[in-house]
mmCIF file of C-alpha atoms in Angstrom:
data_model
loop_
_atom_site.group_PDB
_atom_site.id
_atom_site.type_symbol
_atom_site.label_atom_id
_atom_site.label_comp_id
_atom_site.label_asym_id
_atom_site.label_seq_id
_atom_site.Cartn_x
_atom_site.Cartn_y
_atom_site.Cartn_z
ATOM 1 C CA UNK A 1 11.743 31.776 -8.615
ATOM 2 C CA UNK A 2 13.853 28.464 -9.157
ATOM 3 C CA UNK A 3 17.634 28.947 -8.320
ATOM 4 C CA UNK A 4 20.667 26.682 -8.925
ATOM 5 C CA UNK A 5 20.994 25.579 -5.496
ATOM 6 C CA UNK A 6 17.083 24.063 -5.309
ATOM 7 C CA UNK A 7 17.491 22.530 -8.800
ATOM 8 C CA UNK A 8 21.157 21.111 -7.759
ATOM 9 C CA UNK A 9 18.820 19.191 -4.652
ATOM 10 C CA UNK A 10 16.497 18.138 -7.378
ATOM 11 C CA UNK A 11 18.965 16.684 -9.417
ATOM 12 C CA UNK A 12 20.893 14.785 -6.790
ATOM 13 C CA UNK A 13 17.301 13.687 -5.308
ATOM 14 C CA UNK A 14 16.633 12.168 -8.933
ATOM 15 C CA UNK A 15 19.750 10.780 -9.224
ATOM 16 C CA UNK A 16 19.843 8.694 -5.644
ATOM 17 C CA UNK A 17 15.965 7.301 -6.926
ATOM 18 C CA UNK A 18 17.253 5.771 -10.115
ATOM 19 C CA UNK A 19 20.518 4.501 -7.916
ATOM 20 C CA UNK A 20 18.239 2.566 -6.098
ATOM 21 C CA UNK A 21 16.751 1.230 -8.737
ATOM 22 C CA UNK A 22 19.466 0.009 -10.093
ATOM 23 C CA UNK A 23 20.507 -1.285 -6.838
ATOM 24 C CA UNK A 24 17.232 -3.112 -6.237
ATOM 25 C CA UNK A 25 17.516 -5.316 -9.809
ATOM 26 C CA UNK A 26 21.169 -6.067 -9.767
ATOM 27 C CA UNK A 27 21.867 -9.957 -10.138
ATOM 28 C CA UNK A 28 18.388 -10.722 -11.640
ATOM 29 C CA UNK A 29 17.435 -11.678 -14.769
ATOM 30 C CA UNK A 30 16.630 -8.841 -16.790
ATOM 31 C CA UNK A 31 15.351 -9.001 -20.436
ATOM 32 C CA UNK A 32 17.066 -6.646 -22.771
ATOM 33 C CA UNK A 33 16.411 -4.275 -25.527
ATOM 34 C CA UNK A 34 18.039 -4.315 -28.685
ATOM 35 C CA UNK A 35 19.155 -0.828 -29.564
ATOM 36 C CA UNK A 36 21.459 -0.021 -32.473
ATOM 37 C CA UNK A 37 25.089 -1.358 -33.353
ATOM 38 C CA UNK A 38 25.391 -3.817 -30.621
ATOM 39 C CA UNK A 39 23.840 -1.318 -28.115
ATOM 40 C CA UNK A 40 21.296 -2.314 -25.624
ATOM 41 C CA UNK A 41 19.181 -1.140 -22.590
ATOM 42 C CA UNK A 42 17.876 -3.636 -19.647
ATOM 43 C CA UNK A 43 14.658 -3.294 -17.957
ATOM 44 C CA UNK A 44 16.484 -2.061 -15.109
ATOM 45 C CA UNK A 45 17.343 1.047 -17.464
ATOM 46 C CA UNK A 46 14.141 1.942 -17.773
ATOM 47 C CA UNK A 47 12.927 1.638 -15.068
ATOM 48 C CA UNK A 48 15.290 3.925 -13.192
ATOM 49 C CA UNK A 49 14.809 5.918 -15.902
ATOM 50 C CA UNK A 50 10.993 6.093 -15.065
ATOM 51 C CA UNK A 51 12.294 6.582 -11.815
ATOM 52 C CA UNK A 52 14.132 9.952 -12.548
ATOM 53 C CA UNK A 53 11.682 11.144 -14.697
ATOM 54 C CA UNK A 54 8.846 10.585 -12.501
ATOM 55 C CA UNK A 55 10.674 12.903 -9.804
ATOM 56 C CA UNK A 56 11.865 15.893 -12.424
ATOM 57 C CA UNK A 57 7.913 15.948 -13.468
ATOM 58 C CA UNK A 58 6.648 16.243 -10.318
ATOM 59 C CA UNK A 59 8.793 18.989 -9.234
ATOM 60 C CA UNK A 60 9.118 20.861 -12.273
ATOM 61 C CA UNK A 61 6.252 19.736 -14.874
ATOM 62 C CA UNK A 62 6.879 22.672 -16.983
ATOM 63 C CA UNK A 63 10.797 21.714 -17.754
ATOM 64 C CA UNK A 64 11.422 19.730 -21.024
ATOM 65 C CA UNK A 65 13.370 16.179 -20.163
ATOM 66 C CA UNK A 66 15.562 14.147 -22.309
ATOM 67 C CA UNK A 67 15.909 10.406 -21.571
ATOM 68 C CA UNK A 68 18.502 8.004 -22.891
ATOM 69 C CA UNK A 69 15.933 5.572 -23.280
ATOM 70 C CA UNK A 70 12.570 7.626 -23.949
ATOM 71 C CA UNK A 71 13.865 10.009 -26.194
ATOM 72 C CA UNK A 72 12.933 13.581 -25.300
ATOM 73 C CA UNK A 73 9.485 15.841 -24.161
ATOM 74 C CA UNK A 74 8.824 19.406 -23.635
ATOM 75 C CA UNK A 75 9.162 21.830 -26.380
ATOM 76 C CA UNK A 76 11.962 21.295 -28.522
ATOM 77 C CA UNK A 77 13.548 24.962 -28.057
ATOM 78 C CA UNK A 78 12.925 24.982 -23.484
ATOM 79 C CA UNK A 79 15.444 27.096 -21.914
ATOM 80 C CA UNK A 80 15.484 24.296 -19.212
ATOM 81 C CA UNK A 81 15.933 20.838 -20.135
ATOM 82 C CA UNK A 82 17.198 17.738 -18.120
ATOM 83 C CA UNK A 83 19.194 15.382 -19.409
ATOM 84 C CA UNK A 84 19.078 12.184 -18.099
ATOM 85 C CA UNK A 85 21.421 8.617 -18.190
ATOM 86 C CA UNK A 86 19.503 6.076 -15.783
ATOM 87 C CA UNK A 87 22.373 3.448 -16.398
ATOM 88 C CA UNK A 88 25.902 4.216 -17.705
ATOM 89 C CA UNK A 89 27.349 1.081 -17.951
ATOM 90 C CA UNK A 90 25.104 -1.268 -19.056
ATOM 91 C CA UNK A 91 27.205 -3.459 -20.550
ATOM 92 C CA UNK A 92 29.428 -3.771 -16.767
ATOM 93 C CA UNK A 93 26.096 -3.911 -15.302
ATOM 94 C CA UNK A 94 24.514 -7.063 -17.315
ATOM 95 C CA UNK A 95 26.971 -9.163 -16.530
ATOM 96 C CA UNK A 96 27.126 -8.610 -12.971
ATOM 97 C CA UNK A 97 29.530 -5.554 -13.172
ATOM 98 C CA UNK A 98 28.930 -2.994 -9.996
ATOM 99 C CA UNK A 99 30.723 0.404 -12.160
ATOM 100 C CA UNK A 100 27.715 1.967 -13.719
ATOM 101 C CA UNK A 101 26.755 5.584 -12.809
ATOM 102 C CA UNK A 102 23.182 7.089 -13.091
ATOM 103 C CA UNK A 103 23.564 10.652 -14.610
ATOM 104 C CA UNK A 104 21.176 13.566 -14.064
ATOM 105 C CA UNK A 105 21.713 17.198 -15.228
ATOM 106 C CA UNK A 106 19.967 20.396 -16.229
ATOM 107 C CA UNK A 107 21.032 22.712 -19.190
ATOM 108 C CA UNK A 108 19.312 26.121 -18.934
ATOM 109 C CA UNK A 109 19.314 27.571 -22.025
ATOM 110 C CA UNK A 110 23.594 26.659 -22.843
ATOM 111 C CA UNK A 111 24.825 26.075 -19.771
ATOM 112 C CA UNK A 112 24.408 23.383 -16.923
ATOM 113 C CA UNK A 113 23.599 24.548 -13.901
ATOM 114 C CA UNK A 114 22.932 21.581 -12.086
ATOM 115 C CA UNK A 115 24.210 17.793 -11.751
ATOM 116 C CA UNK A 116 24.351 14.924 -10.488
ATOM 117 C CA UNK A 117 26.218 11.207 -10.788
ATOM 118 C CA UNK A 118 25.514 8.500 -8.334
ATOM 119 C CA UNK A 119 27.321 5.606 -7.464
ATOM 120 C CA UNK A 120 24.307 2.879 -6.778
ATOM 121 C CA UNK A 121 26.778 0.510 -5.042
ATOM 122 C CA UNK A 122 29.025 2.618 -3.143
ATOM 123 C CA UNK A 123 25.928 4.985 -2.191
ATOM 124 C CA UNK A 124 28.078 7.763 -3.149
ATOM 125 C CA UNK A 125 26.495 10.645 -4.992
ATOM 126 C CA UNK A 126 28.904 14.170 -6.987
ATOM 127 C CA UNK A 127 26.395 16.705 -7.306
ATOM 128 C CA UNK A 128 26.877 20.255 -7.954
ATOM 129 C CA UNK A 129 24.576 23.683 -8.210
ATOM 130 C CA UNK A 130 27.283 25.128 -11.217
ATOM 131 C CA UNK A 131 29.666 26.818 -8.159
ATOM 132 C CA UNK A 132 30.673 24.213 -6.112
ATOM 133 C CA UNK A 133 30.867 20.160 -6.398
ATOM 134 C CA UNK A 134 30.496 18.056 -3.691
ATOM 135 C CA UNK A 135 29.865 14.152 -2.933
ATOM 136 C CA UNK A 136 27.220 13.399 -0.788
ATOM 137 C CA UNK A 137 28.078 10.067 1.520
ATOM 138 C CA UNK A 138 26.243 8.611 4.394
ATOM 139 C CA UNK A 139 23.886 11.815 4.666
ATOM 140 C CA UNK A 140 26.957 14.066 4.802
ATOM 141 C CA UNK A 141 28.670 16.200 1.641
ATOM 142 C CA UNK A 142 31.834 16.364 1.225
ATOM 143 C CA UNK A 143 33.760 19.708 -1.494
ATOM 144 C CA UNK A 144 35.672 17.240 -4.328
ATOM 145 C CA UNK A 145 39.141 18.075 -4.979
ATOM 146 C CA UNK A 146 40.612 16.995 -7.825
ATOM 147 C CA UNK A 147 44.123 15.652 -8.054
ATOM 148 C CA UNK A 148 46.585 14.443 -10.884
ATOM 149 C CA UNK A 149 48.605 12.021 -7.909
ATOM 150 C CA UNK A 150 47.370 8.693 -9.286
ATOM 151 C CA UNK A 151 48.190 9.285 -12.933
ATOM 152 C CA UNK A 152 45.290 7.135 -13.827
ATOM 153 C CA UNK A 153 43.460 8.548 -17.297
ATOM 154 C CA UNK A 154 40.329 6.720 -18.674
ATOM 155 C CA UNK A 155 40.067 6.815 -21.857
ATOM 156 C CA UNK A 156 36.699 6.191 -23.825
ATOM 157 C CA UNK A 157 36.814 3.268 -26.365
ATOM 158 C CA UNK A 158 33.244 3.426 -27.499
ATOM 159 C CA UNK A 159 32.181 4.611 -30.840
ATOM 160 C CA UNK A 160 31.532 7.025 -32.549
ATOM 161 C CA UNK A 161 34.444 8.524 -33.641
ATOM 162 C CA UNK A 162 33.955 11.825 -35.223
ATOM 163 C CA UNK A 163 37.422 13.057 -35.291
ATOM 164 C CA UNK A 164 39.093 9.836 -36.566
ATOM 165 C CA UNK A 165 41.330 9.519 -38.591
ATOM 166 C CA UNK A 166 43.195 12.505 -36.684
ATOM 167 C CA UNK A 167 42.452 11.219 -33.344
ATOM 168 C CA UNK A 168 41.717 7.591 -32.384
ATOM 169 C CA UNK A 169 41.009 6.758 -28.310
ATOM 170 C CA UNK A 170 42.976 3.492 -29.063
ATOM 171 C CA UNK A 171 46.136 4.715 -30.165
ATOM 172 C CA UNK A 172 46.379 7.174 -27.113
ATOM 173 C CA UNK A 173 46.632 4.192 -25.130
ATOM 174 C CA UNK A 174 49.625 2.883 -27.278
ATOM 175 C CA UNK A 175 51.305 6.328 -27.157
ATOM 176 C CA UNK A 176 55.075 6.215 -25.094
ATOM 177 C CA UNK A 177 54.574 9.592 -24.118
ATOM 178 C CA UNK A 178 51.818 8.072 -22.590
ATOM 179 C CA UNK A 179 52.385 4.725 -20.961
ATOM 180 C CA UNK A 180 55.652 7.029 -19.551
ATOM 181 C CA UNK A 181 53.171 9.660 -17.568
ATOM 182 C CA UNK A 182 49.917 7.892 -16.602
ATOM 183 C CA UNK A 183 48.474 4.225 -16.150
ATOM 184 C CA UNK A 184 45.562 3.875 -18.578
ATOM 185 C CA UNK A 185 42.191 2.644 -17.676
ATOM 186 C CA UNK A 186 39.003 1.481 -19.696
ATOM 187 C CA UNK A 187 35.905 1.360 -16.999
ATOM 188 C CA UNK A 188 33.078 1.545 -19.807
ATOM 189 C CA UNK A 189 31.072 4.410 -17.389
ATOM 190 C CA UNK A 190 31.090 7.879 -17.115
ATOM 191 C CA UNK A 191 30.790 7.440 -13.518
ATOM 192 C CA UNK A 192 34.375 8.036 -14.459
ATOM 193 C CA UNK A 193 34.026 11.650 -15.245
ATOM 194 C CA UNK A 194 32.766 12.395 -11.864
ATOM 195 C CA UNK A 195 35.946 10.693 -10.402
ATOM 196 C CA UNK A 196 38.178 13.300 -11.770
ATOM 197 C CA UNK A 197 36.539 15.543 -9.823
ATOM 198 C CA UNK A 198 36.816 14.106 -7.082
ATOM 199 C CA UNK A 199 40.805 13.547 -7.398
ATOM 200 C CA UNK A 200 40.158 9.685 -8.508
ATOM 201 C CA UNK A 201 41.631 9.884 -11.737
ATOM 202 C CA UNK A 202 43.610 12.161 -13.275
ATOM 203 C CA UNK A 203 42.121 12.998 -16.351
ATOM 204 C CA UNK A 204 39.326 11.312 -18.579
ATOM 205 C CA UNK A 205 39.452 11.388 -22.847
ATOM 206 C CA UNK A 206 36.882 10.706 -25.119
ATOM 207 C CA UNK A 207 35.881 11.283 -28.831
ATOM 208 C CA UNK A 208 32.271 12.172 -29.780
ATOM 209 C CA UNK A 209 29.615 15.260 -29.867
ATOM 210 C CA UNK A 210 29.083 15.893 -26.508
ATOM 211 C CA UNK A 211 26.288 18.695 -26.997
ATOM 212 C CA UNK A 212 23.127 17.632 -24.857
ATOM 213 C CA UNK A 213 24.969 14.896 -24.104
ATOM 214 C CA UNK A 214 22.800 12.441 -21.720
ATOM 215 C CA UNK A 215 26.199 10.570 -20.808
ATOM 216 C CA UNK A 216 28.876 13.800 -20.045
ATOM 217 C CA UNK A 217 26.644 16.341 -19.264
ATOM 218 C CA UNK A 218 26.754 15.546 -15.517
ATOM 219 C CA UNK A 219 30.077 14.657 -15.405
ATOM 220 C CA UNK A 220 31.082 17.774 -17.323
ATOM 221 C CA UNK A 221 29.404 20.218 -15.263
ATOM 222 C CA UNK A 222 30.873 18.485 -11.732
ATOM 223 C CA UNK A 223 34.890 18.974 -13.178
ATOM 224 C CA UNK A 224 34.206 22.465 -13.975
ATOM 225 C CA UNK A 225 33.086 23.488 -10.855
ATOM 226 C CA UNK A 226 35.559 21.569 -9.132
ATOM 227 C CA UNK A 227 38.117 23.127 -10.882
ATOM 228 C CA UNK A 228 39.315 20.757 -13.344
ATOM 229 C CA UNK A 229 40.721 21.570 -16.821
ATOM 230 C CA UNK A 230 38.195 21.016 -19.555
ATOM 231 C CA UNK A 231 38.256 21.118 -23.427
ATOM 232 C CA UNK A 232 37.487 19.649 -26.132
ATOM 233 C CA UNK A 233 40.150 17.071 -27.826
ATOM 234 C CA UNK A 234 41.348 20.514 -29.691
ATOM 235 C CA UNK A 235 41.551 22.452 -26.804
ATOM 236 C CA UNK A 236 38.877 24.407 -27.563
ATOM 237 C CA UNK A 237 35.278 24.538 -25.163
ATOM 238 C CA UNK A 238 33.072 21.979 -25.337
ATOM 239 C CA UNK A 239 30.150 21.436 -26.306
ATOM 240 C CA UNK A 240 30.724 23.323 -29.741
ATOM 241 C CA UNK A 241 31.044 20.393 -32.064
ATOM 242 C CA UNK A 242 31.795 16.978 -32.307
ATOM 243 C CA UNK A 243 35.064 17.868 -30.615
ATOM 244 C CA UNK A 244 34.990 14.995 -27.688
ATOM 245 C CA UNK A 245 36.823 15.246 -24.617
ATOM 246 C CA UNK A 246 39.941 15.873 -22.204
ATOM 247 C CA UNK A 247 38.888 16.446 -18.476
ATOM 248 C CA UNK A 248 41.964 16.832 -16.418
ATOM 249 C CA UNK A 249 42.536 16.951 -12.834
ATOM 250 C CA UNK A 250 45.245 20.108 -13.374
ATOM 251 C CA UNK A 251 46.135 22.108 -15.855
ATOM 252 C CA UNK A 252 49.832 20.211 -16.297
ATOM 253 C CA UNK A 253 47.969 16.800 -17.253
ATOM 254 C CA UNK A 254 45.527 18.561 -19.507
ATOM 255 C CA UNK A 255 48.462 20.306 -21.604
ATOM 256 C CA UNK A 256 50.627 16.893 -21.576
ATOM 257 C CA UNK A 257 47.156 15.047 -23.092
ATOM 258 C CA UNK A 258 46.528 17.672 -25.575
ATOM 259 C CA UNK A 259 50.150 17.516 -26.882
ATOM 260 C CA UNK A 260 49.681 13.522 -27.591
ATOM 261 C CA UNK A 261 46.298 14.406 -29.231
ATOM 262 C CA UNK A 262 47.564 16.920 -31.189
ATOM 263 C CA UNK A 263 50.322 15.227 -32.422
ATOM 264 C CA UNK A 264 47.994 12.108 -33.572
ATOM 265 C CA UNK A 265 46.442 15.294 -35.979
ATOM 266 C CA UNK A 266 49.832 15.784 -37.278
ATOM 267 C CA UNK A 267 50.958 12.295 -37.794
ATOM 268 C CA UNK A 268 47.783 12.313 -39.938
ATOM 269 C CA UNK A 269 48.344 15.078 -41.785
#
């Protein structure tokens, strides 16, 4: 019988092999991949993707896996699938940029029960089993404990942008309310996500539909278990539509980040 706790091991065991290989190929020339609207992968994406994949299979071959590069395997309805980001940040990382994240996590049927974000440069990895979240440094873990003290909120500038016109990431930034509670940021990586977690950032916002989401999943699934507050961009739970979202350190940030949302929404209306 699998339980959360050996599939939370697996995950952060995936995660640390595709942080090395991103580790290993940073500075070198790497060819790249045209995607779709401006969007590319490296060779170092896949192979850290390879990387993670190779070490889900082996442990559990019967589990379906969805890659950000090689699309997805195992039967379309699995209970279990993994959803794996070898490189967030791609962009940063291309042109020599050390915030990237590698993302692992596993959705059992509609819930993720296990996760994983690593930090290939810092060495740093936020893993959790779906009960408690923890960083794992130098061999050691550490319980994360998110924390609204710095007032710094990334927000996610990257397209799509399902719920424009009612909400638009870029006119958060502009808000007064806002520039009068928090300092904005713009890292381009979900490692982000993980942060507020782990008391880094106060809160992170994006648009988008998040469901099986190779990107937030991990991230996601580490705030809840640490405690965070976490909706959608309507205050409603994620993962139920193309809602985005607002991961906050406390509930106090969250409500103050959902007010400036909202009233985009009525502006609009």
């Amino acid at each position: 019988m699998i339980n959360s706790a050996s599939d939370a091991r697996l995950a952060l065991t995936a995660a640390q092999a595709g942080a090395a290989v991103v580790r290993e190929m940073y500075g070198g020339r790497l060819a790249r991949f045209d995607k779709s609207a401006g969007d590319f992968a490296t060779e170092a994406d896949l192979a850290a993707e390879k990387s993670i994949v190779d070490v889900l299979r082996a442990a559990r071959p019967g589990d379906a896996v969805t890659g950000e590069e090689s699309g997805s395997s195992g039967a379309v309805a699995a209970r279990r699938r993994w959803l794996v980001d070898p490189l967030c940040g791609t962009l940063n990382y291309a042109v020599r940029n050390m915030l990237v994240g590698v993302n692992v996590a596993l959705r059992v049927d509609d819930g993720i029960t296990a996760a994983a974000t690593a930090d290939p440069f810092s060495g740093e990895v936020f893993w959790t089993d779906g009960h408690r979240a923890r960083v794992r440094r130098d061999g050691g873990d550490e319980e994360l404990a998110p924390s609204p003290e710095s007032r710094l909120v990334d927000v996610n500038l990257d397209p799509p942008f399902p719920n424009a016109p009612g909400f638009r990431a870029v006119r958060l930034l502009a808000d007064p309310e806002f520039i009068r509670l928090f300092r904005p940021r713009v890292v381009s990586t979900t490692v982000a996500v993980a942060w507020v977690a782990a008391g880094r950032r106060a809160a992170y916002v994006t648009d988008g539909d998040l469901r099986d989401s190779v990107h937030f999943a991990a991230g996601i699934a580490l705030c809840r278990a640490a405690g965070c507050t976490v909706t959608d961009l309507h205050g409603e739970p994620v993962y139920t539509g193309a809602g985005g979202l607002i991961a906050a350190a406390d509930a106090e940030t969250h409500a103050a980040l959902l007010n400036m949302v909202n009233g985009q929404a009525s502006h609009e209306s």
